[in-house]
Coordinates of C-alpha atoms in Angstrom, one line a residue:
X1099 CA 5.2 -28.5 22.7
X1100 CA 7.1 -26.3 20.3
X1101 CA 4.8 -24.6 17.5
X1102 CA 6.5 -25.5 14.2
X1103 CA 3.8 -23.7 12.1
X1104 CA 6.2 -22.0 9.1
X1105 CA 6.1 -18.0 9.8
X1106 CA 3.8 -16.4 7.2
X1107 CA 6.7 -13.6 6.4
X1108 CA 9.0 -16.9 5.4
X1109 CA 6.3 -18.6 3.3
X1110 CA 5.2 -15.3 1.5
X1111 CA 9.3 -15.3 0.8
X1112 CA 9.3 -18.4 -0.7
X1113 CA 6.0 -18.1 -2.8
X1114 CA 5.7 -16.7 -6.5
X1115 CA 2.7 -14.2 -7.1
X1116 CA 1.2 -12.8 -9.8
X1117 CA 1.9 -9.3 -10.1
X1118 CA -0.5 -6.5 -8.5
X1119 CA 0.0 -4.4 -11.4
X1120 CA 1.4 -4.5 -15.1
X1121 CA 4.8 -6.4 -15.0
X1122 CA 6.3 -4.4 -17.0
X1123 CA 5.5 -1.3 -14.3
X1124 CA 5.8 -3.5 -11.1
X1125 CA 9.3 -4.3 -12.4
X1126 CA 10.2 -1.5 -14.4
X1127 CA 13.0 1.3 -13.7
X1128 CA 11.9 2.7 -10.7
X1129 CA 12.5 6.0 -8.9
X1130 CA 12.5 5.4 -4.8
X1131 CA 11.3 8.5 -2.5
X1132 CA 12.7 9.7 0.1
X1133 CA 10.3 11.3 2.1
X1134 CA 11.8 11.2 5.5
X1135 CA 12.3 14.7 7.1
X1136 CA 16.2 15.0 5.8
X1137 CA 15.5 14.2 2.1
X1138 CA 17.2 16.7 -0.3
X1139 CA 13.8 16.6 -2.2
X1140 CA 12.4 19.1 0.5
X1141 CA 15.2 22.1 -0.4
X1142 CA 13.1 21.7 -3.7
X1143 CA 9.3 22.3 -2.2
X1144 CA 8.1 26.2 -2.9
X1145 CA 4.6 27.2 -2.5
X1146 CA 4.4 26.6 -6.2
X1147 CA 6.1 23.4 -6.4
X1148 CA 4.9 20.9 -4.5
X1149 CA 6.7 17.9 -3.1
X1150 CA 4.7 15.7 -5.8
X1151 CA 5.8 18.1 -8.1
X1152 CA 9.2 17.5 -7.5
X1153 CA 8.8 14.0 -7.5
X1154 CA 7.5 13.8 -11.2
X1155 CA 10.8 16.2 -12.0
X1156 CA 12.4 13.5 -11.1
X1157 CA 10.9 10.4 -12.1
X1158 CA 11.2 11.8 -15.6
X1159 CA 14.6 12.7 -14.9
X1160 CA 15.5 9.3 -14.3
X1161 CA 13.2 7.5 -16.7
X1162 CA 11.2 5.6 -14.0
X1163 CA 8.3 3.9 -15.2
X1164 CA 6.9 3.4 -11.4
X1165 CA 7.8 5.6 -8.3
X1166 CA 8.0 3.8 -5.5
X1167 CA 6.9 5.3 -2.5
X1168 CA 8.8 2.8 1.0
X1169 CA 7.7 0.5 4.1
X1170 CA 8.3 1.8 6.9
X1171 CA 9.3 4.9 6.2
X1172 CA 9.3 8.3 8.3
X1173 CA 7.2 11.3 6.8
X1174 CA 6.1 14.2 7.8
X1175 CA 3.3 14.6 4.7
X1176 CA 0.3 13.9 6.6
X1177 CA -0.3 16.5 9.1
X1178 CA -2.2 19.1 7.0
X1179 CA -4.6 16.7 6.0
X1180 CA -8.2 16.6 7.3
X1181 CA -7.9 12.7 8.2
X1182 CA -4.8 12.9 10.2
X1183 CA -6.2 16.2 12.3
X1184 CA -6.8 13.9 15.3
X1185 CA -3.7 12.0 15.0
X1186 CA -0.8 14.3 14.3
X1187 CA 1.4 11.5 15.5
X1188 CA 1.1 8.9 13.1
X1189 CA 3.7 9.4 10.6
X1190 CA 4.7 5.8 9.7
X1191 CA 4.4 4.3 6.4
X1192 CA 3.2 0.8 6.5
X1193 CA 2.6 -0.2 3.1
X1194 CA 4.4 0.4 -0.4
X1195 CA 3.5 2.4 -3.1
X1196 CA 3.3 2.4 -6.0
X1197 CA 3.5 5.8 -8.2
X1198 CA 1.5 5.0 -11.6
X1199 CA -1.2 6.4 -13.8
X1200 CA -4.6 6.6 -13.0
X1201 CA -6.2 3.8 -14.7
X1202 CA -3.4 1.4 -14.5
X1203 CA -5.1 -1.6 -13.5
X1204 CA -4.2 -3.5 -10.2
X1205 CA -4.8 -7.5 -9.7
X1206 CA -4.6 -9.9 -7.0
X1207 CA -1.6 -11.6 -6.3
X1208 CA -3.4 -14.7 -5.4
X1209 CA -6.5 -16.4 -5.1
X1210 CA -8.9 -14.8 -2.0
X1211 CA -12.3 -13.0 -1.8
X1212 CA -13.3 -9.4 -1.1
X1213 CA -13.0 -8.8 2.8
X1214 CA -13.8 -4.8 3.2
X1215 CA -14.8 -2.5 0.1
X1216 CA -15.6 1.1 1.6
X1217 CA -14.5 4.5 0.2
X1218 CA -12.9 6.6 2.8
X1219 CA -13.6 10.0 1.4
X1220 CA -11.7 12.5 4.0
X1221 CA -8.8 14.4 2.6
X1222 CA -5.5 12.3 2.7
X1223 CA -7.4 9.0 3.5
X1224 CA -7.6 6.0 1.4
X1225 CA -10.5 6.8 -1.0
X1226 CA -11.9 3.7 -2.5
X1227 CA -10.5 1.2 -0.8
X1228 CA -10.9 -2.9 -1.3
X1229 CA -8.9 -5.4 1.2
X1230 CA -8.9 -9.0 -0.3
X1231 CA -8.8 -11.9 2.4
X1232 CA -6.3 -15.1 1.8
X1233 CA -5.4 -18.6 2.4
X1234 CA -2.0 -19.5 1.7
X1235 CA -0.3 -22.8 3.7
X1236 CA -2.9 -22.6 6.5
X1237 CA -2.1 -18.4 6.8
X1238 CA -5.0 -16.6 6.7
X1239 CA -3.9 -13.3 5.9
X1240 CA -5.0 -9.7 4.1
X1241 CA -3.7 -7.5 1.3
X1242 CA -5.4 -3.6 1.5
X1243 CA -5.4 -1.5 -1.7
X1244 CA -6.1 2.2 -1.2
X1245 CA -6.1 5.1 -3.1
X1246 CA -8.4 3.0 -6.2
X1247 CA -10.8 4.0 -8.3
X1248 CA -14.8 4.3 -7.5
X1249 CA -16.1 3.0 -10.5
X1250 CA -15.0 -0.6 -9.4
X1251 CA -16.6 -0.7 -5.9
X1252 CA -19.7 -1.4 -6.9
X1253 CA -18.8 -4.0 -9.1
X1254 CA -17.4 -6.0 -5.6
X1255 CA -19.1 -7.7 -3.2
X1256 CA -17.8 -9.3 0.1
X1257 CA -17.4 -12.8 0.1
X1258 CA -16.9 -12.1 -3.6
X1259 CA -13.8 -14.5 -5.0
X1260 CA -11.3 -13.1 -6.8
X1261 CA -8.5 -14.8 -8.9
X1262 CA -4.8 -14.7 -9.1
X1263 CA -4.1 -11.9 -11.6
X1264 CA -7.8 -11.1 -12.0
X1265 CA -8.7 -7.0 -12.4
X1266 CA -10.9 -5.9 -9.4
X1267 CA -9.9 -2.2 -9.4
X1268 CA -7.6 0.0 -11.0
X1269 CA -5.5 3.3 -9.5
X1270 CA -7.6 6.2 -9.1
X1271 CA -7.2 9.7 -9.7
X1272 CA -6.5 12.2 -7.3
X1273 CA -10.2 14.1 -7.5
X1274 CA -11.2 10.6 -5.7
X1275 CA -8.3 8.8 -3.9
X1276 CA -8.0 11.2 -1.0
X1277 CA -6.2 14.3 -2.6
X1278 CA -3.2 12.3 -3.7
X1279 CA -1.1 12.0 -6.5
X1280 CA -2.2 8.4 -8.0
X1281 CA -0.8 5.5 -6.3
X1282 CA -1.7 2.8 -5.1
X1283 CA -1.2 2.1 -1.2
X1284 CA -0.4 -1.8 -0.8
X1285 CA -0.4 -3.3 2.6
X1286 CA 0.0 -6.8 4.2
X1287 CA -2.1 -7.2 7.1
X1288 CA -2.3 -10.2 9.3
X1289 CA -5.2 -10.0 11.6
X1290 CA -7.5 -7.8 10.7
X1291 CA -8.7 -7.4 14.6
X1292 CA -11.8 -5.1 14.8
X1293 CA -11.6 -3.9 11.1
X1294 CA -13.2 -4.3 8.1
X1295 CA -13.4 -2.1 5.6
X1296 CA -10.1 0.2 6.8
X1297 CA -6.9 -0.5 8.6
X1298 CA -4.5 2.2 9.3
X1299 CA -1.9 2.4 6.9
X1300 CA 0.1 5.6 8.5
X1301 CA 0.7 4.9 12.2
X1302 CA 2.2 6.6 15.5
X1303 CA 6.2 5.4 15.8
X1304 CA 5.6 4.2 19.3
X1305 CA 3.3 1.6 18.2
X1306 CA 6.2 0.4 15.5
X1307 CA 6.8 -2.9 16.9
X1308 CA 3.3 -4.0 16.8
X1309 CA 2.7 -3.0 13.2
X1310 CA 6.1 -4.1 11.8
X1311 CA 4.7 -7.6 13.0
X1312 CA 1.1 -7.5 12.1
X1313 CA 2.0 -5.4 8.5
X1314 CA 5.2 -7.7 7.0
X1315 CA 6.8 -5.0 4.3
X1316 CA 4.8 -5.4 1.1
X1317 CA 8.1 -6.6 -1.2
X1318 CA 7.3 -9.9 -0.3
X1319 CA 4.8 -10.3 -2.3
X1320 CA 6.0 -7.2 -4.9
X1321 CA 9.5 -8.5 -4.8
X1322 CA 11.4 -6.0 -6.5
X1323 CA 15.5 -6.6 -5.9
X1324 CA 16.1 -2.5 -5.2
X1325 CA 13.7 -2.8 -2.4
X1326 CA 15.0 -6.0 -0.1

């Protein structure tokens, strides 16, 4: 017998969700990275002008009100961090972010409960990080938010149930989200497998196919038209 069961990647298409963050920055005038290996922004990086440095330049130079960092995406950023000394060949972006102040404040798209709340403190990981579990048309499926801030993880429990466009954290700054500039990392995961608390978020290119499945690109739920 056929399954018929609706894909979760068409559903999530279909659905209208609250934004994660202010609409007005979620949908605002948005600068787009390029951070694979042949962007023009590297001919700009000096030992006194980092990559992030250039990216603000440009942000303001365009009048973006949220940079927007892509799924999917190659980079080679990761490699002199302290988290990725083990792993030099993930370089895979499976999530979307989000380039905004620290402080903004970040909500959930829909109704679930706290899954994983941890803060992964290693240079270039996730820093406080909460993934929210959900139902939606008999999907159970997760949403991860790295990069936060700490002074909302211990307001969270798990099992905790949180609310369409209810607050549980807010972007953190870069003293406590792993030693980036603040962002948020947002990431669709369907089966969560052996994690909890963590789910890799940069992963090794020969693995693509399994993660492009299992991690459907964040616009779905973010749904911005310059990023479909």
């Amino acid at each position: 017998m056929t399954n018929s069961k609706t894909s979760l990647e068409h559903i999530l298409k279909a659905h209208d969700f609250h934004p994660v963050v202010p609409k007005e920055m979620q949908f605002g005038a948005g600068y787009i990275v390029d951070l694979t290996p042949s962007s023009d922004l590297w001919s700009m990086v000096t030992a006194e002008h980092s990559f992030a440095d250039e990216i603000v330049n440009r942000a303001v130079a365009t009048n973006a009100m949220v940079v927007i960092g892509r799924y999917a995406e190659h980079r080679l950023i990761y490699q002199d961090k302290a988290n990725f000394t083990d792993s030099p060949d993930r370089t895979v972006h499976m999530a979307i972010d989000l380039g905004l102040p620290a402080g903004t404040p970040v909500y959930a798209p829909l109704d679930g409960e706290v899954f994983g709340i941890a803060n992964h403190t290693a240079d270039g990981d996730y820093g406080p990080t909460v993934i929210l579990k959900h139902e939606l048309e008999d999907h159970i499926f997760y949403t991860l938010y790295g990069h936060c801030a700490t002074e909302y993880l211990s307001t969270l429990t798990v099992r905790q149930k949180i609310t369409a466009g209810q607050q549980f954290t807010a972007i953190g700054k870069t003293e406590e989200n792993g030693g980036w500039a603040p962002h948020l990392h947002f990431q669709i995961i369907k089966d969560m497998g052996d994690y909890s608390n963590d789910y890799p978020g940069v992963i090794d290119p020969k693995h693509l196919d399994f993660y492009q499945d299992n991690c459907p690109n964040p616009n779905l739920i973010l749904k911005r038209s310059d990023l479909d």
